Every structure is written in C-alpha cells, then in structure tokens.
mmCIF file of C-alpha atoms and ligand atoms in Angstrom:
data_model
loop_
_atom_site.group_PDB
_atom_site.id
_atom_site.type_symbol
_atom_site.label_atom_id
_atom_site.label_comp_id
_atom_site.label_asym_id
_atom_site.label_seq_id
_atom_site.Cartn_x
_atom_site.Cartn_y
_atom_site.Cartn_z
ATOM 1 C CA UNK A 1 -10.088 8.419 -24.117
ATOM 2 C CA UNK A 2 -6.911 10.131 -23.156
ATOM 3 C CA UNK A 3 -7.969 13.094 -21.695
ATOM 4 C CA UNK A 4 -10.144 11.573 -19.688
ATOM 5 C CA UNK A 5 -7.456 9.299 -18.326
ATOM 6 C CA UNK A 6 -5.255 11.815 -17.910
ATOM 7 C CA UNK A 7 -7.545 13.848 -15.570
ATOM 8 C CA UNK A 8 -8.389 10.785 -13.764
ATOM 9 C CA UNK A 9 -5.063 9.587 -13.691
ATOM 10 C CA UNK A 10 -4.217 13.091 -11.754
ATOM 11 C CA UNK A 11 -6.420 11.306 -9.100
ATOM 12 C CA UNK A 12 -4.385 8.058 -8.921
ATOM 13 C CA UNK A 13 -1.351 9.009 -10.301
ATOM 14 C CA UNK A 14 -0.116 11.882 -7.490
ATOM 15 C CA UNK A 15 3.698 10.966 -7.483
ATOM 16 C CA UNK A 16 5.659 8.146 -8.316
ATOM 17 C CA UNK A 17 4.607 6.326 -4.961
ATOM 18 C CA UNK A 18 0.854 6.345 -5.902
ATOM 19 C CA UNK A 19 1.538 4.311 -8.926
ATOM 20 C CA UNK A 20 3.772 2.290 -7.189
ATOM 21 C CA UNK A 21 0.985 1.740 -4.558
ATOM 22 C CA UNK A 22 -1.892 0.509 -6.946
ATOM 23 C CA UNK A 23 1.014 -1.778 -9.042
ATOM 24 C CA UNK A 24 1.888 -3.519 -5.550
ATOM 25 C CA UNK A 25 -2.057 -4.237 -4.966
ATOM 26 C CA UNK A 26 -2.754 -5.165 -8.174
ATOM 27 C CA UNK A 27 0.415 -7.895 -7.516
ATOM 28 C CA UNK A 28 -1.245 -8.655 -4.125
ATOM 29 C CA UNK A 29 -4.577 -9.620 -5.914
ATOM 30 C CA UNK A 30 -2.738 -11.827 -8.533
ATOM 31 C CA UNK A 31 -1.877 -13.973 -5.502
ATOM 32 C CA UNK A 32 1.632 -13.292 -5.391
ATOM 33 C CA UNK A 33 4.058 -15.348 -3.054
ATOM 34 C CA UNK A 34 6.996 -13.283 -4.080
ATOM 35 C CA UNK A 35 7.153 -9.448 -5.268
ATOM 36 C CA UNK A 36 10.638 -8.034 -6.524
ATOM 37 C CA UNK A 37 10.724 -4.129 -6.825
ATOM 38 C CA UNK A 38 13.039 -1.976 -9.201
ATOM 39 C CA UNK A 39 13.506 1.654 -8.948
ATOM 40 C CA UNK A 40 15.318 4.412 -10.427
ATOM 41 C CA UNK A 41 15.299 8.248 -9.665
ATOM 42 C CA UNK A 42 13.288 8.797 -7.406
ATOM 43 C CA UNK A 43 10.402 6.337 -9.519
ATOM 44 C CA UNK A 44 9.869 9.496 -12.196
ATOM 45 C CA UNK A 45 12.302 7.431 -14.537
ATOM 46 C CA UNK A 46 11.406 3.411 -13.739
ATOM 47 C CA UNK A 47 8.783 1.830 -10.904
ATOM 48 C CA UNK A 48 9.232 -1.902 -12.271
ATOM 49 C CA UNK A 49 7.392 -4.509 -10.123
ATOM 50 C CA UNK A 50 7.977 -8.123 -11.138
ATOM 51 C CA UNK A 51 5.527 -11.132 -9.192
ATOM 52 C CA UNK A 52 4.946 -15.036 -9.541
ATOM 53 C CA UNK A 53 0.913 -14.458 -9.711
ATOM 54 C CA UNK A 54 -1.838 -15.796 -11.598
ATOM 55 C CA UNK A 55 -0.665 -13.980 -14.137
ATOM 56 C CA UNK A 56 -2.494 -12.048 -17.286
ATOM 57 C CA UNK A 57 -4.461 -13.529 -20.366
ATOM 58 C CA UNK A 58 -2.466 -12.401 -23.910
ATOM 59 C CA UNK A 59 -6.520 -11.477 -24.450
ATOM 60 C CA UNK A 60 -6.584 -9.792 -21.198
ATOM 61 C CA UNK A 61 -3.313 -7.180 -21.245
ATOM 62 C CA UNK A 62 -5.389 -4.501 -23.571
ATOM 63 C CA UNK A 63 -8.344 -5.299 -20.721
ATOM 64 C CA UNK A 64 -5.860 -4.312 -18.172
ATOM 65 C CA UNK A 65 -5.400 -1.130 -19.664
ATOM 66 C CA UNK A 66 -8.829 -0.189 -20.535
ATOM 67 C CA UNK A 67 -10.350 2.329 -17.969
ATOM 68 C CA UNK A 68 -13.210 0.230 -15.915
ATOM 69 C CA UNK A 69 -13.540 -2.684 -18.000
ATOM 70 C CA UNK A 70 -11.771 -4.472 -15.683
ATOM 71 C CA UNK A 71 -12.784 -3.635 -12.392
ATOM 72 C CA UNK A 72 -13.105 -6.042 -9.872
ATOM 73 C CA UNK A 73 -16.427 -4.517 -8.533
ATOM 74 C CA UNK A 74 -18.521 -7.322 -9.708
ATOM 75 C CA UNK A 75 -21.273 -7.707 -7.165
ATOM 76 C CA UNK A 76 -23.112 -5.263 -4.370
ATOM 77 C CA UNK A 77 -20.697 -7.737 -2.019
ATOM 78 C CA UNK A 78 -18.061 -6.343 -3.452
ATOM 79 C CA UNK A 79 -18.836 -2.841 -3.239
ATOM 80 C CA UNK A 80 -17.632 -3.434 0.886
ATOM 81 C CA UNK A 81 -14.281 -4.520 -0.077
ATOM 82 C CA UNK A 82 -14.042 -0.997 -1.664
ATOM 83 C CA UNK A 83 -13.828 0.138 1.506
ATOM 84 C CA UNK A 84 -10.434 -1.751 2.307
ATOM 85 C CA UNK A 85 -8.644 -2.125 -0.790
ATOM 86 C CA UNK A 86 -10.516 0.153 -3.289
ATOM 87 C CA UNK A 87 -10.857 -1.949 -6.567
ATOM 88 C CA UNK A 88 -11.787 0.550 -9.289
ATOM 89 C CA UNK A 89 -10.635 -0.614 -12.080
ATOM 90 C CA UNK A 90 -8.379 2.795 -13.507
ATOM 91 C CA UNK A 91 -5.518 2.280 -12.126
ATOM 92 C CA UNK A 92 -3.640 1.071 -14.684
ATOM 93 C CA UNK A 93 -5.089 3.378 -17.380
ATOM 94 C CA UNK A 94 -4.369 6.066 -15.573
ATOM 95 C CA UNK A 95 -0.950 5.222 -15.663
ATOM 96 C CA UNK A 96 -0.706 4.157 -18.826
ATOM 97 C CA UNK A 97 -1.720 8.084 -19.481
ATOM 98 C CA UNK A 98 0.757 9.642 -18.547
ATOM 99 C CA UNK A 99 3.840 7.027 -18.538
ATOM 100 C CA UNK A 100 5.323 4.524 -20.656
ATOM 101 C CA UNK A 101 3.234 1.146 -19.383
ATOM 102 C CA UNK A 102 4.581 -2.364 -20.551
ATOM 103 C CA UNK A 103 3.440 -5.465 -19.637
ATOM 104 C CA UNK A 104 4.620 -8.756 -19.544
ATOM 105 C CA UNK A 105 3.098 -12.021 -18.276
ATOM 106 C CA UNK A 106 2.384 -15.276 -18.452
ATOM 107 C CA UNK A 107 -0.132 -17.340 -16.766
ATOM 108 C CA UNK A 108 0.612 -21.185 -15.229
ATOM 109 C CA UNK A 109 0.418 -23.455 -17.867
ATOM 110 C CA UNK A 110 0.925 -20.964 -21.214
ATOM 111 C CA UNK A 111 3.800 -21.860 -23.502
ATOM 112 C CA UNK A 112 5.625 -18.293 -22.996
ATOM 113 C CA UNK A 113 4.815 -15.031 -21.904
ATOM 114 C CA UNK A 114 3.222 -11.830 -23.956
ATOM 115 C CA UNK A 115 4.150 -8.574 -23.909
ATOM 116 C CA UNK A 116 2.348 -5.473 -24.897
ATOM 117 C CA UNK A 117 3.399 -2.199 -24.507
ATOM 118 C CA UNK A 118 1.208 0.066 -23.445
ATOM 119 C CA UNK A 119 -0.485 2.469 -26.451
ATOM 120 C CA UNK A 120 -3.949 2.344 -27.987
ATOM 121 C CA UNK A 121 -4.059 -0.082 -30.278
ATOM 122 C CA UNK A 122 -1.067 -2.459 -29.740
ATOM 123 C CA UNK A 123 -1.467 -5.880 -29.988
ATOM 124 C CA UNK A 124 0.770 -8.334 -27.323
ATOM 125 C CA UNK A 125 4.040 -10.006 -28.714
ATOM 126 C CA UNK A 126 5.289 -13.060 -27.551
ATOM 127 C CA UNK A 127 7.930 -12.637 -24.661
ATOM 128 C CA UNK A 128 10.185 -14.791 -22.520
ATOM 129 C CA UNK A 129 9.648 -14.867 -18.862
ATOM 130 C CA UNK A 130 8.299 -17.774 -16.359
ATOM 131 C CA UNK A 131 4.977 -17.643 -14.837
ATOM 132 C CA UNK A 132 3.832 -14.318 -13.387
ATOM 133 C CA UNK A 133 3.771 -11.090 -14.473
ATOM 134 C CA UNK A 134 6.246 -7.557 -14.905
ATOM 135 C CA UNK A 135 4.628 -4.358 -14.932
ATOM 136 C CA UNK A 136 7.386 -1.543 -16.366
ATOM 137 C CA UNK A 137 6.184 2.206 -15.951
ATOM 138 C CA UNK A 138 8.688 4.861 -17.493
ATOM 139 C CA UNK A 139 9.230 8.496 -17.465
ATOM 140 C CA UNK A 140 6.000 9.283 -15.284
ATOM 141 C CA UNK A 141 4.282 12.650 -17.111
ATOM 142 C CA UNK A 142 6.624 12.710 -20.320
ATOM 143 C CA UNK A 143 3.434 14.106 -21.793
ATOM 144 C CA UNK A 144 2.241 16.348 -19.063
ATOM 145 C CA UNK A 145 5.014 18.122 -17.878
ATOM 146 C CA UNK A 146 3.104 20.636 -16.007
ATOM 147 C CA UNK A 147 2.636 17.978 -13.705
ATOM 148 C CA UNK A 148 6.431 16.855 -13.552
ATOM 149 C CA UNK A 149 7.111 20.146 -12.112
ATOM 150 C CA UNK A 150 5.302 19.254 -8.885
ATOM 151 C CA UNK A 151 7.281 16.312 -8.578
ATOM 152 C CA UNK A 152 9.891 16.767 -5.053
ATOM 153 C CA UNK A 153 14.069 15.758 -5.065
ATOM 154 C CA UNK A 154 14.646 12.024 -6.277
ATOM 155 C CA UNK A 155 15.485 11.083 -2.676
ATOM 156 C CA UNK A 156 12.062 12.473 -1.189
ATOM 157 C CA UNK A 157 10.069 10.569 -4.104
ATOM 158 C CA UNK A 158 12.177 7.989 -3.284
ATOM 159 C CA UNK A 159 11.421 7.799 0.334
ATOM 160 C CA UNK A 160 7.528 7.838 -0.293
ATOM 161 C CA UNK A 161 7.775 5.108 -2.446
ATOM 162 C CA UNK A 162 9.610 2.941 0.470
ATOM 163 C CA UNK A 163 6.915 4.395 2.758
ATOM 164 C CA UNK A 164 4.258 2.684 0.337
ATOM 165 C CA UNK A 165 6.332 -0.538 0.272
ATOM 166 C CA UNK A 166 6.882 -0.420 3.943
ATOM 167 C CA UNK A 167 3.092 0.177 4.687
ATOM 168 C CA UNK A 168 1.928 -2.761 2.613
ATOM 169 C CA UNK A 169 4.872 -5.254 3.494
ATOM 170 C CA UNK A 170 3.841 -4.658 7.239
ATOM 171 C CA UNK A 171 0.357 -6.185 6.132
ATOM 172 C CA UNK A 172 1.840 -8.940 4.284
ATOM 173 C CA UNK A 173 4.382 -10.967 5.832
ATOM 174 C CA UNK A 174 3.651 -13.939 4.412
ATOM 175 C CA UNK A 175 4.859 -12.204 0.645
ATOM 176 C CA UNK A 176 8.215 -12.043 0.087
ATOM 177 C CA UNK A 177 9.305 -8.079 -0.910
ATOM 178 C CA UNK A 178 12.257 -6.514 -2.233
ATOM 179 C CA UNK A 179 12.987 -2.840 -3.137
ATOM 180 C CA UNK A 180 15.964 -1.544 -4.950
ATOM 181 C CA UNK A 181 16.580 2.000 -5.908
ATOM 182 C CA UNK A 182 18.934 3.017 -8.678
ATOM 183 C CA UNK A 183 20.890 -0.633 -8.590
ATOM 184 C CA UNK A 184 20.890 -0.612 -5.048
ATOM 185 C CA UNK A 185 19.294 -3.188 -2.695
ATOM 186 C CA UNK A 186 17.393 -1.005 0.156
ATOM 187 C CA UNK A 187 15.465 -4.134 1.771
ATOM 188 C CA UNK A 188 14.741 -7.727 1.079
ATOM 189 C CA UNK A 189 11.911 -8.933 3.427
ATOM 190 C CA UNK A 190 11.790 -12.796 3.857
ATOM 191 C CA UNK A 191 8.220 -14.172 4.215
ATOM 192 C CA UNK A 192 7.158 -14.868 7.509
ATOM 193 C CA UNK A 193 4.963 -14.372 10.796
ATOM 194 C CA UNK A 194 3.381 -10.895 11.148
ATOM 195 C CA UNK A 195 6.180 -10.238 14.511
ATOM 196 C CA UNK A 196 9.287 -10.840 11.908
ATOM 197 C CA UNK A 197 8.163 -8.228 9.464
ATOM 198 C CA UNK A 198 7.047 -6.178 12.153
ATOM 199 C CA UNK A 199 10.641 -6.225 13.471
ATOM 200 C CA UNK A 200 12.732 -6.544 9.975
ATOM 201 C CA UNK A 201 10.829 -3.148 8.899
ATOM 202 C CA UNK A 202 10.378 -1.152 12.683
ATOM 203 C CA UNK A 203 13.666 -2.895 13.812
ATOM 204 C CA UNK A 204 14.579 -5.450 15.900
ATOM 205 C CA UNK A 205 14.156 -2.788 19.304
ATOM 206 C CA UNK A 206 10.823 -2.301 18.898
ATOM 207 C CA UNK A 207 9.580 -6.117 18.679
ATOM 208 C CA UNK A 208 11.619 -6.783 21.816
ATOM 209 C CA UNK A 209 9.793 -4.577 23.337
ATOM 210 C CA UNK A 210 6.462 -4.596 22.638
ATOM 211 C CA UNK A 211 3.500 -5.588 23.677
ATOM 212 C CA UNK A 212 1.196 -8.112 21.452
ATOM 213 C CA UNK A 213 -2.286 -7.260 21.385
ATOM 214 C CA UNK A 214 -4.949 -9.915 20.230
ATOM 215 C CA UNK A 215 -7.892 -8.841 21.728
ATOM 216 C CA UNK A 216 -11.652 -8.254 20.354
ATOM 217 C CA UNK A 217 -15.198 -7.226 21.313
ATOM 218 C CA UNK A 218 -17.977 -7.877 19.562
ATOM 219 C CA UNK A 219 -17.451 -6.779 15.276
ATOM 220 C CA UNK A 220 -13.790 -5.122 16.206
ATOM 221 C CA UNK A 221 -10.783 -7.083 16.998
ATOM 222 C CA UNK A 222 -7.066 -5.087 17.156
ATOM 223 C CA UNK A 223 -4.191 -7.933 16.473
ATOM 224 C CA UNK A 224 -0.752 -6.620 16.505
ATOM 225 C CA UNK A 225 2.075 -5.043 18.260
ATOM 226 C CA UNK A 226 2.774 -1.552 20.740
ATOM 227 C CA UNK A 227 5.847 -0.062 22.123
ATOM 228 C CA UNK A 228 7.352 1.914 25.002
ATOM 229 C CA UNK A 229 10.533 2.867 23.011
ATOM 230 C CA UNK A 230 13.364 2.799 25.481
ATOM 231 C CA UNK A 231 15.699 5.380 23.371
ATOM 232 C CA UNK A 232 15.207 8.249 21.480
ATOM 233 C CA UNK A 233 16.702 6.119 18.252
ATOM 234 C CA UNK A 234 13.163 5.119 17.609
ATOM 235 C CA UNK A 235 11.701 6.332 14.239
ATOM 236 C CA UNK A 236 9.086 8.901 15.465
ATOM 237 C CA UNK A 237 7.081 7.865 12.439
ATOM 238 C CA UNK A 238 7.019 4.005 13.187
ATOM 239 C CA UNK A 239 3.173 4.358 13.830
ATOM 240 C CA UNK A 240 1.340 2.098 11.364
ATOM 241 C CA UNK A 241 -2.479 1.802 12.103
ATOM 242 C CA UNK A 242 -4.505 -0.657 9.451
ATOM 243 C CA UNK A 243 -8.339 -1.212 9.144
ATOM 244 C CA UNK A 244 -9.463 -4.575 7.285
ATOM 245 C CA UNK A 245 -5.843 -4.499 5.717
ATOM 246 C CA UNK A 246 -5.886 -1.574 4.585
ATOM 247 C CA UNK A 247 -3.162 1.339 5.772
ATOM 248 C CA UNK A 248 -4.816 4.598 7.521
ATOM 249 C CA UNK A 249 -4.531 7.753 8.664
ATOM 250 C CA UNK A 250 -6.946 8.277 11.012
ATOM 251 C CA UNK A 251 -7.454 10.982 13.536
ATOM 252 C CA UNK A 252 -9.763 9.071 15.570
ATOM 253 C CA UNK A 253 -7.490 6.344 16.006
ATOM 254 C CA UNK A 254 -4.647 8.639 16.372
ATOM 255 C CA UNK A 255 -6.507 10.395 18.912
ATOM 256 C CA UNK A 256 -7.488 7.191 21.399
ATOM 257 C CA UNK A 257 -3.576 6.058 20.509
ATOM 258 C CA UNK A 258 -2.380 9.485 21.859
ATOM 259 C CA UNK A 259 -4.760 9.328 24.540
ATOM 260 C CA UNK A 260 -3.241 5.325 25.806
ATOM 261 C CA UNK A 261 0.198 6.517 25.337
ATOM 262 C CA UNK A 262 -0.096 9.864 27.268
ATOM 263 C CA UNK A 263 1.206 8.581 31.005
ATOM 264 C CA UNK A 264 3.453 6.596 29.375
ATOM 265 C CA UNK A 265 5.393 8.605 27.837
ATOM 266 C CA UNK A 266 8.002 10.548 28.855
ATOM 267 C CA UNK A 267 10.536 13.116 27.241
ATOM 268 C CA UNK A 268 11.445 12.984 23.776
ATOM 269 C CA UNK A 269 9.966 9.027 23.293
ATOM 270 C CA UNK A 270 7.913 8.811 20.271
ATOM 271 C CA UNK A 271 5.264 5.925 20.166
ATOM 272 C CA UNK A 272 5.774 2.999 18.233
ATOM 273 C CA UNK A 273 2.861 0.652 16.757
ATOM 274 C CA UNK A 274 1.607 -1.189 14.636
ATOM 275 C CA UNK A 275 -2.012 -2.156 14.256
ATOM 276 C CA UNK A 276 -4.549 -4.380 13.072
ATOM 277 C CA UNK A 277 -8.178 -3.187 13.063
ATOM 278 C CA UNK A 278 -10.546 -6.082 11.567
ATOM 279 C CA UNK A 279 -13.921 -4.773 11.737
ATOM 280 C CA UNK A 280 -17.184 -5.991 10.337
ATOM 281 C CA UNK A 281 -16.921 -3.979 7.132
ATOM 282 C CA UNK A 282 -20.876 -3.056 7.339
ATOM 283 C CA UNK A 283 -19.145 -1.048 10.425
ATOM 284 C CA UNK A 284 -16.902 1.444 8.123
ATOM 285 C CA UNK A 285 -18.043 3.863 5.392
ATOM 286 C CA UNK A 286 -17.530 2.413 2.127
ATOM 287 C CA UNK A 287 -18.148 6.379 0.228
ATOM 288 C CA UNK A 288 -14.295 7.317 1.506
ATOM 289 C CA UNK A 289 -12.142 8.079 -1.770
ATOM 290 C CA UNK A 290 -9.879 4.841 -1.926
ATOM 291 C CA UNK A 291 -7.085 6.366 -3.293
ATOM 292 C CA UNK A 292 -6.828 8.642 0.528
ATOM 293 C CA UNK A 293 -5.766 7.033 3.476
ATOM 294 C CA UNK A 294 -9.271 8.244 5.976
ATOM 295 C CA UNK A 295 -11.999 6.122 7.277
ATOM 296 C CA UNK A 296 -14.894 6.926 8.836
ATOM 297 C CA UNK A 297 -16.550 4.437 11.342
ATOM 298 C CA UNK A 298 -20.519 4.291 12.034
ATOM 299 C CA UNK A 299 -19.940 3.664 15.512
ATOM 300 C CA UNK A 300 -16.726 5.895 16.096
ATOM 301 C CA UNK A 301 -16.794 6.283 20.137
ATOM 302 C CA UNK A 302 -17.541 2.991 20.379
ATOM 303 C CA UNK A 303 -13.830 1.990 18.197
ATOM 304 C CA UNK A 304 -12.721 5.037 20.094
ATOM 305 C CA UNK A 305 -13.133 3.308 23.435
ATOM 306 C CA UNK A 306 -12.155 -0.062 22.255
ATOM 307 C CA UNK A 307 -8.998 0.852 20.656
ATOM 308 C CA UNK A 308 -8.053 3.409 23.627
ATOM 309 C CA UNK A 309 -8.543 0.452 26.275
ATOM 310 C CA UNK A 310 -7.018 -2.426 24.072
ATOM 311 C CA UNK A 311 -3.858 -0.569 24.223
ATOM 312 C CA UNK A 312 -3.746 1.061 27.380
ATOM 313 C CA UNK A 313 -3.905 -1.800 29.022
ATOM 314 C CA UNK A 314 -1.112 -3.554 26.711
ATOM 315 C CA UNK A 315 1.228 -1.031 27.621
ATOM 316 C CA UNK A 316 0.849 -1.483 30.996
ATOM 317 C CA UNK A 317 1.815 -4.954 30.590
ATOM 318 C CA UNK A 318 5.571 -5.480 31.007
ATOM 319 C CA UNK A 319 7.325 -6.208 27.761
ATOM 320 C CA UNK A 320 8.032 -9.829 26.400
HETATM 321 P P1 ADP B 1 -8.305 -3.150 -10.794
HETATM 322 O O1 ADP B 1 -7.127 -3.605 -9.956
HETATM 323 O O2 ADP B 1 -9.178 -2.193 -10.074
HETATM 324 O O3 ADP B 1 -9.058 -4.268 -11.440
HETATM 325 P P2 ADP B 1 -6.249 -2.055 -12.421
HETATM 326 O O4 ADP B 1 -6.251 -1.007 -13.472
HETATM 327 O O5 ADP B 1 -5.367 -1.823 -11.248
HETATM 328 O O6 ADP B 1 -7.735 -2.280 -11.985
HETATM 329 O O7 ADP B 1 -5.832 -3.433 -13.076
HETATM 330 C C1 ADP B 1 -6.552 -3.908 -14.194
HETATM 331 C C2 ADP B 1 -6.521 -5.415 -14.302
HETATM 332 O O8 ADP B 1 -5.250 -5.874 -14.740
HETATM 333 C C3 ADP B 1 -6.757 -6.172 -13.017
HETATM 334 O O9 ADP B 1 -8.131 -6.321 -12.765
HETATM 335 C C4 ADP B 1 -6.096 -7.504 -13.285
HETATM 336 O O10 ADP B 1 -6.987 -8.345 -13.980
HETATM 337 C C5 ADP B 1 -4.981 -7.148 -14.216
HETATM 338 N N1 ADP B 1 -3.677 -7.057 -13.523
HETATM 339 C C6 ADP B 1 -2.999 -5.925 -13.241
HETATM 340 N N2 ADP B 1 -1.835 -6.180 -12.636
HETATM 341 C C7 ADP B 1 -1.764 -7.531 -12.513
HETATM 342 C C8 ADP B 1 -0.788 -8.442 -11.971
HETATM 343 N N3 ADP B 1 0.342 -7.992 -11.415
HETATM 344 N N4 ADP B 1 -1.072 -9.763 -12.039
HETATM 345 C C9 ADP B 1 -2.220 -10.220 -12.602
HETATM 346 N N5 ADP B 1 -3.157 -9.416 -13.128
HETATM 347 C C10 ADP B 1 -2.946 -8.083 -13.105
HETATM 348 MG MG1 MG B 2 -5.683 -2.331 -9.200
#
C-alpha cells in the first residue's frame, strides 16, 4: 500500500539522482541501443528517460508499478546478479509514491503505444509513440514535503544526476546517451568502444595518456584505463572503479589504487581511472544493500594485491 511504498521508497528514492539511477537500469535491462534523457530543476520537477527497448506489455504497465511483483529475482541464479545490478523489483513503486509516474510504451510489433499514468487503479490508454518506452516522473515528494526539504540547490541535484549518468555511460559505451537539463543539451555520447566513452566523458587528456590494463589472474580480471595526469586541469574526481558492471565505492580498492599511485604522484596531480573489475560473482557478497555503492569481497587481500600490482605496473608503463 502507500505507506509502505513511501517508506520504502525513502530507501530508493534519496534525491532526484536515485530515481534517475534505477530508471536508467531499468532502460539498460529493456535492451536499449539508444537512451535520451530530459531534465528540469535540478530533477525535483521532471527526470524523463525515453529508450528504443523491448518495451512494456499494455497488461504489464500496472505490473511495473506494483511493489515486487515484478522483480526480476526469479531463480537462486539470480540472486548473484543482485550483487551487481540489484534487481528488486520496487523501484518503480517507490517512485510512483512519492512522484507523478507515467508511462508510455510500446513493444516491437504492437499497433501503438499505451500509456498509463501512474495511480492505483488506472487503466492504460492508447498513446502514440514508436517502439520503446518513456518513463515521466514529476514533482518528486509533492506528497511528502518533509522530505523535499532535504532536497540541495537545483544545480547540486543537478550535478548528481550527471554523476549517475556519467557513472553508468562509462559502463556502457556501446548505448547511445544523452542528458539535457532545463532545455539544454549537457552531453550526447555516441555509441562506441569502451576508450571513446572513456575519453568523451574523462576528456580527451586523460585517454592520451593512459595506460590500458587487460590483465587477469585466476576469477579476477581488471580491463580498462589509468592515468598520470600531466596538469592540474584534471577532474580530481575522474576515479571510476566498477565490479561486474556495477559502479563502487570501495575503500579497499581505493586503498590498493592509492597505494599504486603513491610514487607516482607528485604535487597537486589527482589520479585518474577508470576500472573494470569482473570477478567470479561467488567471489563478492551478494547481502550488500544494492541501492549503496560498497562491496565486500571473500578474498579481499587477495583483490587487494591483484588490483595494487595490475596497476602499478601499468603506470610504470610509458603512455600510448
Ligand atoms: P525491477 O527492475 O527490479 O524489475 P522496477 O520497479 O525497476 O523493478 O521495474 C519494474 C518492471 O517494469 C521491470 O521488471 C520491467 O519489466 C518493467 N520496466 C521498467 N522500466 C522499463 C523500460 N524502460 N523498458 C521495459 N520495461 C521496463
Ligand atoms: Mg529496476
């Protein structure tokens, strides 16, 4: 019922970016090719998210909005990709609890599209659109505006949500991603190799001058790319560390990053990466909360050591 969503929905729904985050997976999952984002104020008024998926069932959009009926947890297999992309099935529910939620899709091969706007009840209209789907969230806690309070400035909610689209764009290049904020374009990203995005979103310095890593032991592999940043201009925040695809903030890794960097480094340089873990998933807790961006490995010196070495030893590569 609604209270219930609403207290789960303070679990997923923590700003405007949060939503935005679970909208862009749920695209990902439909099989999207390309993903068009629309903005305004900061996300509190519109996050609108429009892909060329698989699409959504007219008898599936009050599915959608049901909390866990439609989880994709469907086997104990399963349960393991929890771990990297946390399927649970609320998401949009939660949302839908404290926002104005429409959707509109239409699957490959349908006449038209349906549209149903997100309250108990509603049944889907027909709706023009070509195959895909729009998701439209509005005027994020109308109903709870204790919560609105903690919202931050439109331009800081605004740069978390191009955080979130930055973070997941870096882990698919091959999808096509474009973000505009109040009527304004902020970045189109072209599909392509893993190196272009890494350079269209880090900037064209840091791919020229880092290092590739491809490299792997045993259940652990670390694909991607490192840099010495030759001028302070770097972004001391370009440090992008992923495990099985998914985005994290790990002190662990940070710590054997820190550790490969330290006699490189010199002055005011900031480290610049970004990082592909792939690791048997059998090899990473599964219990972390999906929503947060922590792991916790089973062997952790072990990826420790690995990680540490892979990149010390890249960076003492010359560049190119
Ligand atoms: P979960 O992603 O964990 O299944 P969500 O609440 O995020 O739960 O989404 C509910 C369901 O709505 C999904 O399982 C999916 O079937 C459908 N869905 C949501 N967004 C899309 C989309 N962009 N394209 C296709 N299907 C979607
Ligand atoms: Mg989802």
């Amino acid at each position: 019922d609604l209270l219930i969503s609403q207290i789960a929905a303070g679990e997923v729904v923590e700003r405007p970016a949060s939503v935005l985050k679970e909208l862009l997976e749920n695209a990902l999952d439909a099989g999207s090719s390309a993903i068009q984002i629309q903005i305004e104020e900061g996300g509190v008024k519109l996050i609108r998210i429009s892909d060329d998926g698989c699409g959504i069932a007219r008898d599936e959009l009050a599915l959608a909005l049901t909390r866990h009926a439609t989880s994709k947890i469907a086997s104990l297999d399963d349960l393991e990709h929890v771990a990297t992309l946390g399927f649970r099935g609320e998401a949009l529910a939660s949302v839908a609890s404290v926002a104005r939620l429409t959707l509109t899709s239409r699957q490959a091969g349908a006449n038209h599209a349906w549209r149903l706007v997100g309250e108990t009840g509603a049944t889907p209209e027909p709706a023009a659109l070509a195959a895909g789907t729009v998701v439209e969230m509005r005027d994020l806690y109308y109903n709870t505006p204790a919560r609105r309070k903690f919202l931050k400035a439109e331009a800081t909610e605004f740069a978390h949500c191009a955080e979130t689209v930055k973070r997941i764009a870096l882990a698919h290049p091959g999808v096509a991603i474009s973000l505009a904020h109040n009527g304004r374009t902020s970045f189109q990203l072209a599909k392509g190799d893993a190196a272009a995005r890494a350079g269209a979103i880090l900037g064209d310095d840091f791919i020229a001058e880092a290092r590739r890593i491809d490299t792997g032991a045993g259940p652990i592999r670390l694909v991607g790319h490192c840099s010495l940043p030759a001028h302070s201009r770097a972004r001391n925040d370009a440090q992008y560390c992923y495990v099985n695809g998914r985005f994290v903030r790990d002190k662990l890794l940070a710590h054997a990053l820190r550790e490969a960097y330290q006699d490189m480094l010199h002055g005011s340089r900031h480290p610049a990466y970004c990082l592909f873990i792939e690791i048997d998933p059998a090899a990473v807790d599964v219990n972390v909360h999906p929503a947060k961006t922590e792991v916790r490995f089973r062997d952790s010196r072990a990826v420790h050591q690995f990680v540490f070495h892979a990149v010390q030893k890249a960076l003492s590569t010359p560049a190119g």
